[in-house]
Amino acid sequence: MIENKAVVLVVDDEEYIRRLVTRVLSDAGYAMITAASGKEALEKLAEMPIDLVLMDIRMPELDGIQTLTLLRKQYSIPVIMVTGLGDVASISEALSIGADDYVKKPFQSRELIARIEAKLRRVRTITQLGESDEES
Amino acid sequence: MLRDWLSTENRSKRDNTVMAVMLLAAIVFFSSSYTVEMIPNFSAVESPLFQLFHGSSDLIALGIILFTAHRLGTRTGITGAVVYLALHLPYSFLQFPNDMPELLRILFTILVTFVGIWLIKQRDDAETKLKLANDDLETAQRLTKIGNWKWDIPSGKVIWSKGLRLVNGWDMQKPPPPFAEMSSFYTPDSWKKLNEAVTKAFSTGESYDLEVDLIRTDGRQIKTRTRGEANVDSKGKMIDLHGSIQDITDSKRAEEQIRHMANMLMIIRNINQLITREKDSEKLIQQCCEFLLERQSLDEVWILLFDTEVNKVAGGSNIAEQECSAFLEELKAGRYPECLMQVLAPGKRFIAQEKPGKLHHGCVMADIHSSKDTFRSKLEYEGRIYGVIGISGKSGISFDAEERDLLNELAGDISFALENIRQEKEREAAEKARRISEENFRHSVDDSPLGIRILDTKGETVYANMALLEMYGFSSFEELNSTPSHRIYTPNAYIEHRKRVEKRNRGEYVPSRYQISIVRRDGKVRHLEVLRKDVIWNGTLQFQQLYQDITELKTLQEQLIVQDRLVSIGQLVSGVAHELNNPLTSVIGFSELLLQQDLPDGIRSDLTIVSEEAKRTSAIVKNLLTFARQQPQEKMPIRITEPLQTVLLLRRHEQNVNSVTVNTNFDPVLPLVMANTSQLQQVFFNIVTNAEFAMTEAHNKGRLSITAQKSRGYVEVAISDDGPGITPENMKRLFSPFFTTKELGKGTGLGLSICQGIVAEHGGRIWAESEIGRGATFKIELPAYDLSQQDKKIN
């Protein structure tokens, strides 16, 4: 959380996609971090607290699945995979490794925001429960 | 002694003596006669004695002369007569003609003398002749070893000729014994025989002619031929028995020898006949031995053949069976006797020995063989030794030069036969090998699954195997040869064929591996791969072509190429689609963002179009991805109108723009179909867009009619347009991959082939009906889904 806004990391090798998502989600009230590759995503995750990751499956070098695998070793934050139209197999794989949800490109903004919200809400609930536990 | 002196043998000496005596006597007479007259007072008349003596002096002289001639020979007589005359005649002539009676008397005396002498001479000659004849007879008898005898019955006297005494050894002087005492001269059997014959002769007068064994006085036994003949008087009483006995030992031996030779020749003839027909070497030698032992001409025969494994032996004995068998066993076992070893020595070919004693030293058959003539020969032909033959002669018969030559010839003939047998075996083996080789050839070439064809330098087919004829659909080699090339090749293949031939003729390079297409007699087209190479066939340079039918392979290849291309295209499309995804997302995304802002209407409407079109693009890309996807997807019971309507919705905008109107007529009570929604969408999408294209291309507008109805267990969808229709040629190739009537770049040509694939996979049919100028109708038929089937599945 930054300034009470949830921090979302968007990982995609395409600049315009990053820009679009950043724009859409900023308008919706999220703090946006971008990473252009799986490697950069892991660095960013190490540098700062992030609440949710939005990651493209298809990326050069370290692809979405591989990054997810590495990510999941350290973080349990919600990850939503972004896929092209035909990636059924990859979606199943991602979900089994530990992705929380997926969304297809091209996406509806509303749909995207709704999914993100749903995931964050869940996390908030869990954290709050945890904090209350700690406090008490 | 006097007798000796008088005998004819001492004649000449005698003659001389007598002549002297005669002369003396004559002188005495002459002188006595006249001396007496000179005696004075002697008167011839007074003494009667003297008168007698004087008167008869001539007679006396004559008598003496005659006596001399008779007793002592003609010559002496004549000499005496001449002397007397010589002394007497002149005196008488002197007294002539006074004493005529005296002269006459003398002449008369002379005449009588000479006549007497002549008579005596005759008798002498006769005696001489007789003597000579006798001598000749004796000689003849001696030489022929024959003697004759005569038994005078009345007197019982037996006469034996000199010759006979020579035959039986009886003393020349002693008189022959009577017949009854002759038994010691004969062997018991012979005596019996003779007795019988003689008795018979006595009783019946029958002659006999026998061969009997006679024992000479010196103990030697000889074979004789005795003949007896009876002389019978007019009353039938036997006067005498006469006959001859001949020593035939020699001739008997000679006879045996000749018979033996005749036998040998017969044997050899038999063997020669055998040789021409016997093909088995073991049988050959057995038969040879049997032949040789036949007729008792030889005592032992054996033949040994050397063999790599076990020696072959054959043989036998006419007199010592057991010993011979033992001997043969030794030979078989490889224990060879001395005689065999000697004959095998290099340079030697045969051994022929009379009474070979030492040669058989140490051999099982030593005792038996030592006493006979031995013949051993190598059985050899042109340097190759097959074995050895051993022959032991019959006791009593020796191998003379002629017989030895015969035996050598025999050995040679047997060797020749063995050689022939060996060569025949070799020939058979070669023949067998050749046959096997030919079968190998037949199996590998004749029966080969590859077509094999040999052509000569002129291009004529010299040989074609079964597989080739089958490939071409010919039932015989002649058919192949009599069908011209242009009737075998497909037109294109024929052109290529001619090009190849021309190139070859010009000496240019032509690949050795190429493909041809032929039309079989039954009309089917086959593709063949040909591999051509040089070959030496029947001794000359020719060309071998191997053929393999690759028709299925080719089809498969073509299919694979198509598949491959499809896959590549699929992959390409997939790749492209994914590539497109991101830019599309951007366009859609940013235009959405823009639309969220406050915009003037004009800009908003334009922007909306941008957004919509981007979305449509996305839908197309999705379609493409569906096409590219390989795996069959799940089917579900759906209403066929759903994907139809989705497509129509999708196409609505475009159709508006292009003035294409659509009317639908869907049966409200349609059965479901077991199908994959998106795939059906693909199919309908394709057909509809094709129809739109055809209509707008033809006349910039169009009318689309879509119906869906049930028919006999199927659901049928028909999509009709009012485009120009489909030509018959195009109808044939409508559903072929890559077939398109659109310009280059305007269509992949895959659409309908994919549709057919999808529909086929759903168990349905897709087809087109069209007439030029009256549009086209595409129909899709899918089996209706029966709810009861579901129940069945569960149960």
PDB file of N, CA and C in Angstrom, chain B residues 372-428:
ATOM      1  N   LYS B 372      50.846-118.506 -56.897  1.00  0.00           N
ATOM      2  CA  LYS B 372      50.192-118.242 -58.163  1.00  0.00           C
ATOM      3  C   LYS B 372      50.796-117.013 -58.826  1.00  0.00           C
ATOM      4  N   ASP B 373      50.437-116.846 -60.068  1.00  0.00           N
ATOM      5  CA  ASP B 373      50.842-115.641 -60.766  1.00  0.00           C
ATOM      6  C   ASP B 373      50.121-114.446 -60.144  1.00  0.00           C
ATOM      7  N   THR B 374      50.889-113.404 -59.954  1.00  0.00           N
ATOM      8  CA  THR B 374      50.343-112.216 -59.310  1.00  0.00           C
ATOM      9  C   THR B 374      50.286-111.066 -60.287  1.00  0.00           C
ATOM     10  N   PHE B 375      49.169-110.431 -60.326  1.00  0.00           N
ATOM     11  CA  PHE B 375      49.050-109.218 -61.108  1.00  0.00           C
ATOM     12  C   PHE B 375      48.462-108.130 -60.208  1.00  0.00           C
ATOM     13  N   ARG B 376      49.207-107.033 -60.062  1.00  0.00           N
ATOM     14  CA  ARG B 376      48.686-105.907 -59.293  1.00  0.00           C
ATOM     15  C   ARG B 376      48.833-104.664 -60.140  1.00  0.00           C
ATOM     16  N   SER B 377      47.797-103.866 -60.207  1.00  0.00           N
ATOM     17  CA  SER B 377      47.920-102.652 -61.008  1.00  0.00           C
ATOM     18  C   SER B 377      47.279-101.465 -60.302  1.00  0.00           C
ATOM     19  N   LYS B 378      47.872-100.295 -60.506  1.00  0.00           N
ATOM     20  CA  LYS B 378      47.236 -99.063 -60.031  1.00  0.00           C
ATOM     21  C   LYS B 378      46.020 -98.812 -60.904  1.00  0.00           C
ATOM     22  N   LEU B 379      44.964 -98.333 -60.305  1.00  0.00           N
ATOM     23  CA  LEU B 379      43.843 -97.856 -61.105  1.00  0.00           C
ATOM     24  C   LEU B 379      44.018 -96.345 -61.190  1.00  0.00           C
ATOM     25  N   GLU B 380      44.578 -95.979 -62.325  1.00  0.00           N
ATOM     26  CA  GLU B 380      45.013 -94.592 -62.427  1.00  0.00           C
ATOM     27  C   GLU B 380      44.572 -94.028 -63.763  1.00  0.00           C
ATOM     28  N   TYR B 381      44.138 -92.822 -63.777  1.00  0.00           N
ATOM     29  CA  TYR B 381      43.759 -92.195 -65.038  1.00  0.00           C
ATOM     30  C   TYR B 381      44.250 -90.758 -65.057  1.00  0.00           C
ATOM     31  N   GLU B 382      45.112 -90.482 -66.025  1.00  0.00           N
ATOM     32  CA  GLU B 382      45.657 -89.128 -66.182  1.00  0.00           C
ATOM     33  C   GLU B 382      46.163 -88.556 -64.874  1.00  0.00           C
ATOM     34  N   GLY B 383      46.935 -89.375 -64.206  1.00  0.00           N
ATOM     35  CA  GLY B 383      47.592 -88.889 -63.011  1.00  0.00           C
ATOM     36  C   GLY B 383      46.792 -89.038 -61.730  1.00  0.00           C
ATOM     37  N   ARG B 384      45.528 -89.305 -61.838  1.00  0.00           N
ATOM     38  CA  ARG B 384      44.716 -89.432 -60.634  1.00  0.00           C
ATOM     39  C   ARG B 384      44.599 -90.906 -60.251  1.00  0.00           C
ATOM     40  N   ILE B 385      44.993 -91.236 -59.021  1.00  0.00           N
ATOM     41  CA  ILE B 385      44.969 -92.641 -58.595  1.00  0.00           C
ATOM     42  C   ILE B 385      43.661 -92.921 -57.878  1.00  0.00           C
ATOM     43  N   TYR B 386      42.920 -93.855 -58.394  1.00  0.00           N
ATOM     44  CA  TYR B 386      41.644 -94.203 -57.778  1.00  0.00           C
ATOM     45  C   TYR B 386      41.776 -95.367 -56.810  1.00  0.00           C
ATOM     46  N   GLY B 387      42.676 -96.277 -57.111  1.00  0.00           N
ATOM     47  CA  GLY B 387      42.814 -97.439 -56.236  1.00  0.00           C
ATOM     48  C   GLY B 387      43.770 -98.448 -56.839  1.00  0.00           C
ATOM     49  N   VAL B 388      43.571 -99.703 -56.410  1.00  0.00           N
ATOM     50  CA  VAL B 388      44.451-100.779 -56.888  1.00  0.00           C
ATOM     51  C   VAL B 388      43.603-102.000 -57.194  1.00  0.00           C
ATOM     52  N   ILE B 389      44.009-102.721 -58.221  1.00  0.00           N
ATOM     53  CA  ILE B 389      43.343-104.005 -58.514  1.00  0.00           C
ATOM     54  C   ILE B 389      44.356-105.125 -58.374  1.00  0.00           C
ATOM     55  N   GLY B 390      43.922-106.205 -57.743  1.00  0.00           N
ATOM     56  CA  GLY B 390      44.825-107.347 -57.564  1.00  0.00           C
ATOM     57  C   GLY B 390      44.188-108.591 -58.152  1.00  0.00           C
ATOM     58  N   ILE B 391      44.937-109.281 -58.977  1.00  0.00           N
ATOM     59  CA  ILE B 391      44.421-110.513 -59.599  1.00  0.00           C
ATOM     60  C   ILE B 391      45.426-111.622 -59.377  1.00  0.00           C
ATOM     61  N   SER B 392      44.932-112.759 -58.875  1.00  0.00           N
ATOM     62  CA  SER B 392      45.805-113.922 -58.728  1.00  0.00           C
ATOM     63  C   SER B 392      45.329-114.988 -59.697  1.00  0.00           C
ATOM     64  N   GLY B 393      46.276-115.486 -60.469  1.00  0.00           N
ATOM     65  CA  GLY B 393      45.915-116.402 -61.547  1.00  0.00           C
ATOM     66  C   GLY B 393      45.507-117.772 -61.033  1.00  0.00           C
ATOM     67  N   LYS B 394      44.990-118.542 -61.929  1.00  0.00           N
ATOM     68  CA  LYS B 394      44.597-119.894 -61.581  1.00  0.00           C
ATOM     69  C   LYS B 394      45.841-120.751 -61.468  1.00  0.00           C
ATOM     70  N   SER B 395      45.817-121.631 -60.493  1.00  0.00           N
ATOM     71  CA  SER B 395      46.987-122.517 -60.352  1.00  0.00           C
ATOM     72  C   SER B 395      47.141-123.307 -61.637  1.00  0.00           C
ATOM     73  N   GLY B 396      48.310-123.291 -62.165  1.00  0.00           N
ATOM     74  CA  GLY B 396      48.570-124.067 -63.378  1.00  0.00           C
ATOM     75  C   GLY B 396      48.547-123.201 -64.624  1.00  0.00           C
ATOM     76  N   ILE B 397      47.920-122.027 -64.510  1.00  0.00           N
ATOM     77  CA  ILE B 397      47.907-121.168 -65.691  1.00  0.00           C
ATOM     78  C   ILE B 397      48.736-119.938 -65.365  1.00  0.00           C
ATOM     79  N   SER B 398      49.676-119.668 -66.219  1.00  0.00           N
ATOM     80  CA  SER B 398      50.515-118.503 -65.939  1.00  0.00           C
ATOM     81  C   SER B 398      50.127-117.366 -66.860  1.00  0.00           C
ATOM     82  N   PHE B 399      50.433-116.173 -66.414  1.00  0.00           N
ATOM     83  CA  PHE B 399      50.116-114.998 -67.217  1.00  0.00           C
ATOM     84  C   PHE B 399      51.156-114.818 -68.289  1.00  0.00           C
ATOM     85  N   ASP B 400      50.784-115.157 -69.505  1.00  0.00           N
ATOM     86  CA  ASP B 400      51.736-114.879 -70.566  1.00  0.00           C
ATOM     87  C   ASP B 400      51.612-113.411 -70.958  1.00  0.00           C
ATOM     88  N   ALA B 401      52.467-113.009 -71.875  1.00  0.00           N
ATOM     89  CA  ALA B 401      52.516-111.590 -72.234  1.00  0.00           C
ATOM     90  C   ALA B 401      51.164-111.087 -72.708  1.00  0.00           C
ATOM     91  N   GLU B 402      50.501-111.932 -73.470  1.00  0.00           N
ATOM     92  CA  GLU B 402      49.218-111.488 -74.028  1.00  0.00           C
ATOM     93  C   GLU B 402      48.202-111.263 -72.905  1.00  0.00           C
ATOM     94  N   GLU B 403      48.189-112.196 -71.972  1.00  0.00           N
ATOM     95  CA  GLU B 403      47.228-112.067 -70.888  1.00  0.00           C
ATOM     96  C   GLU B 403      47.552-110.862 -70.024  1.00  0.00           C
ATOM     97  N   ARG B 404      48.832-110.647 -69.794  1.00  0.00           N
ATOM     98  CA  ARG B 404      49.240-109.507 -68.999  1.00  0.00           C
ATOM     99  C   ARG B 404      48.773-108.206 -69.659  1.00  0.00           C
ATOM    100  N   ASP B 405      48.923-108.165 -70.980  1.00  0.00           N
ATOM    101  CA  ASP B 405      48.456-106.982 -71.693  1.00  0.00           C
ATOM    102  C   ASP B 405      46.958-106.798 -71.510  1.00  0.00           C
ATOM    103  N   LEU B 406      46.250-107.936 -71.568  1.00  0.00           N
ATOM    104  CA  LEU B 406      44.800-107.871 -71.379  1.00  0.00           C
ATOM    105  C   LEU B 406      44.458-107.305 -70.007  1.00  0.00           C
ATOM    106  N   LEU B 407      45.175-107.798 -68.997  1.00  0.00           N
ATOM    107  CA  LEU B 407      44.891-107.339 -67.635  1.00  0.00           C
ATOM    108  C   LEU B 407      45.204-105.858 -67.478  1.00  0.00           C
ATOM    109  N   ASN B 408      46.284-105.459 -68.124  1.00  0.00           N
ATOM    110  CA  ASN B 408      46.613-104.037 -68.064  1.00  0.00           C
ATOM    111  C   ASN B 408      45.513-103.196 -68.704  1.00  0.00           C
ATOM    112  N   GLU B 409      45.073-103.721 -69.836  1.00  0.00           N
ATOM    113  CA  GLU B 409      44.001-103.015 -70.525  1.00  0.00           C
ATOM    114  C   GLU B 409      42.773-102.928 -69.631  1.00  0.00           C
ATOM    115  N   LEU B 410      42.506-104.052 -68.956  1.00  0.00           N
ATOM    116  CA  LEU B 410      41.360-104.098 -68.063  1.00  0.00           C
ATOM    117  C   LEU B 410      41.485-103.046 -66.969  1.00  0.00           C
ATOM    118  N   ALA B 411      42.673-103.010 -66.356  1.00  0.00           N
ATOM    119  CA  ALA B 411      42.890-102.023 -65.295  1.00  0.00           C
ATOM    120  C   ALA B 411      42.653-100.616 -65.844  1.00  0.00           C
ATOM    121  N   GLY B 412      43.128-100.414 -67.067  1.00  0.00           N
ATOM    122  CA  GLY B 412      42.947 -99.116 -67.704  1.00  0.00           C
ATOM    123  C   GLY B 412      41.481 -98.796 -67.914  1.00  0.00           C
ATOM    124  N   ASP B 413      40.739 -99.812 -68.359  1.00  0.00           N
ATOM    125  CA  ASP B 413      39.312 -99.585 -68.597  1.00  0.00           C
ATOM    126  C   ASP B 413      38.581 -99.248 -67.311  1.00  0.00           C
ATOM    127  N   ILE B 414      38.923 -99.983 -66.250  1.00  0.00           N
ATOM    128  CA  ILE B 414      38.259 -99.717 -64.973  1.00  0.00           C
ATOM    129  C   ILE B 414      38.595 -98.299 -64.492  1.00  0.00           C
ATOM    130  N   SER B 415      39.870 -97.929 -64.656  1.00  0.00           N
ATOM    131  CA  SER B 415      40.259 -96.576 -64.241  1.00  0.00           C
ATOM    132  C   SER B 415      39.475 -95.539 -65.018  1.00  0.00           C
ATOM    133  N   PHE B 416      39.340 -95.792 -66.303  1.00  0.00           N
ATOM    134  CA  PHE B 416      38.591 -94.875 -67.150  1.00  0.00           C
ATOM    135  C   PHE B 416      37.150 -94.739 -66.663  1.00  0.00           C
ATOM    136  N   ALA B 417      36.584 -95.895 -66.324  1.00  0.00           N
ATOM    137  CA  ALA B 417      35.213 -95.870 -65.829  1.00  0.00           C
ATOM    138  C   ALA B 417      35.107 -95.064 -64.539  1.00  0.00           C
ATOM    139  N   LEU B 418      36.080 -95.263 -63.638  1.00  0.00           N
ATOM    140  CA  LEU B 418      36.055 -94.529 -62.373  1.00  0.00           C
ATOM    141  C   LEU B 418      36.177 -93.028 -62.630  1.00  0.00           C
ATOM    142  N   GLU B 419      37.028 -92.711 -63.601  1.00  0.00           N
ATOM    143  CA  GLU B 419      37.191 -91.306 -63.960  1.00  0.00           C
ATOM    144  C   GLU B 419      35.875 -90.737 -64.458  1.00  0.00           C
ATOM    145  N   ASN B 420      35.211 -91.502 -65.312  1.00  0.00           N
ATOM    146  CA  ASN B 420      33.921 -91.029 -65.822  1.00  0.00           C
ATOM    147  C   ASN B 420      32.909 -90.817 -64.715  1.00  0.00           C
ATOM    148  N   ILE B 421      32.923 -91.772 -63.780  1.00  0.00           N
ATOM    149  CA  ILE B 421      31.975 -91.655 -62.664  1.00  0.00           C
ATOM    150  C   ILE B 421      32.276 -90.387 -61.867  1.00  0.00           C
ATOM    151  N   ARG B 422      33.575 -90.175 -61.638  1.00  0.00           N
ATOM    152  CA  ARG B 422      33.958 -88.984 -60.871  1.00  0.00           C
ATOM    153  C   ARG B 422      33.549 -87.714 -61.605  1.00  0.00           C
ATOM    154  N   GLN B 423      33.816 -87.719 -62.919  1.00  0.00           N
ATOM    155  CA  GLN B 423      33.469 -86.528 -63.691  1.00  0.00           C
ATOM    156  C   GLN B 423      31.963 -86.302 -63.704  1.00  0.00           C
ATOM    157  N   GLU B 424      31.249 -87.424 -63.809  1.00  0.00           N
ATOM    158  CA  GLU B 424      29.791 -87.319 -63.805  1.00  0.00           C
ATOM    159  C   GLU B 424      29.315 -86.702 -62.499  1.00  0.00           C
ATOM    160  N   LYS B 425      29.925 -87.138 -61.395  1.00  0.00           N
ATOM    161  CA  LYS B 425      29.550 -86.583 -60.089  1.00  0.00           C
ATOM    162  C   LYS B 425      29.847 -85.097 -60.048  1.00  0.00           C
ATOM    163  N   GLU B 426      31.002 -84.754 -60.606  1.00  0.00           N
ATOM    164  CA  GLU B 426      31.369 -83.336 -60.620  1.00  0.00           C
ATOM    165  C   GLU B 426      30.371 -82.544 -61.445  1.00  0.00           C
ATOM    166  N   ARG B 427      30.022 -83.145 -62.578  1.00  0.00           N
ATOM    167  CA  ARG B 427      29.057 -82.472 -63.451  1.00  0.00           C
ATOM    168  C   ARG B 427      27.739 -82.270 -62.737  1.00  0.00           C
ATOM    169  N   GLU B 428      27.335 -83.330 -62.018  1.00  0.00           N
ATOM    170  CA  GLU B 428      26.067 -83.218 -61.289  1.00  0.00           C
ATOM    171  C   GLU B 428      26.132 -82.138 -60.239  1.00  0.00           C
TER     172      GLU B 428
END
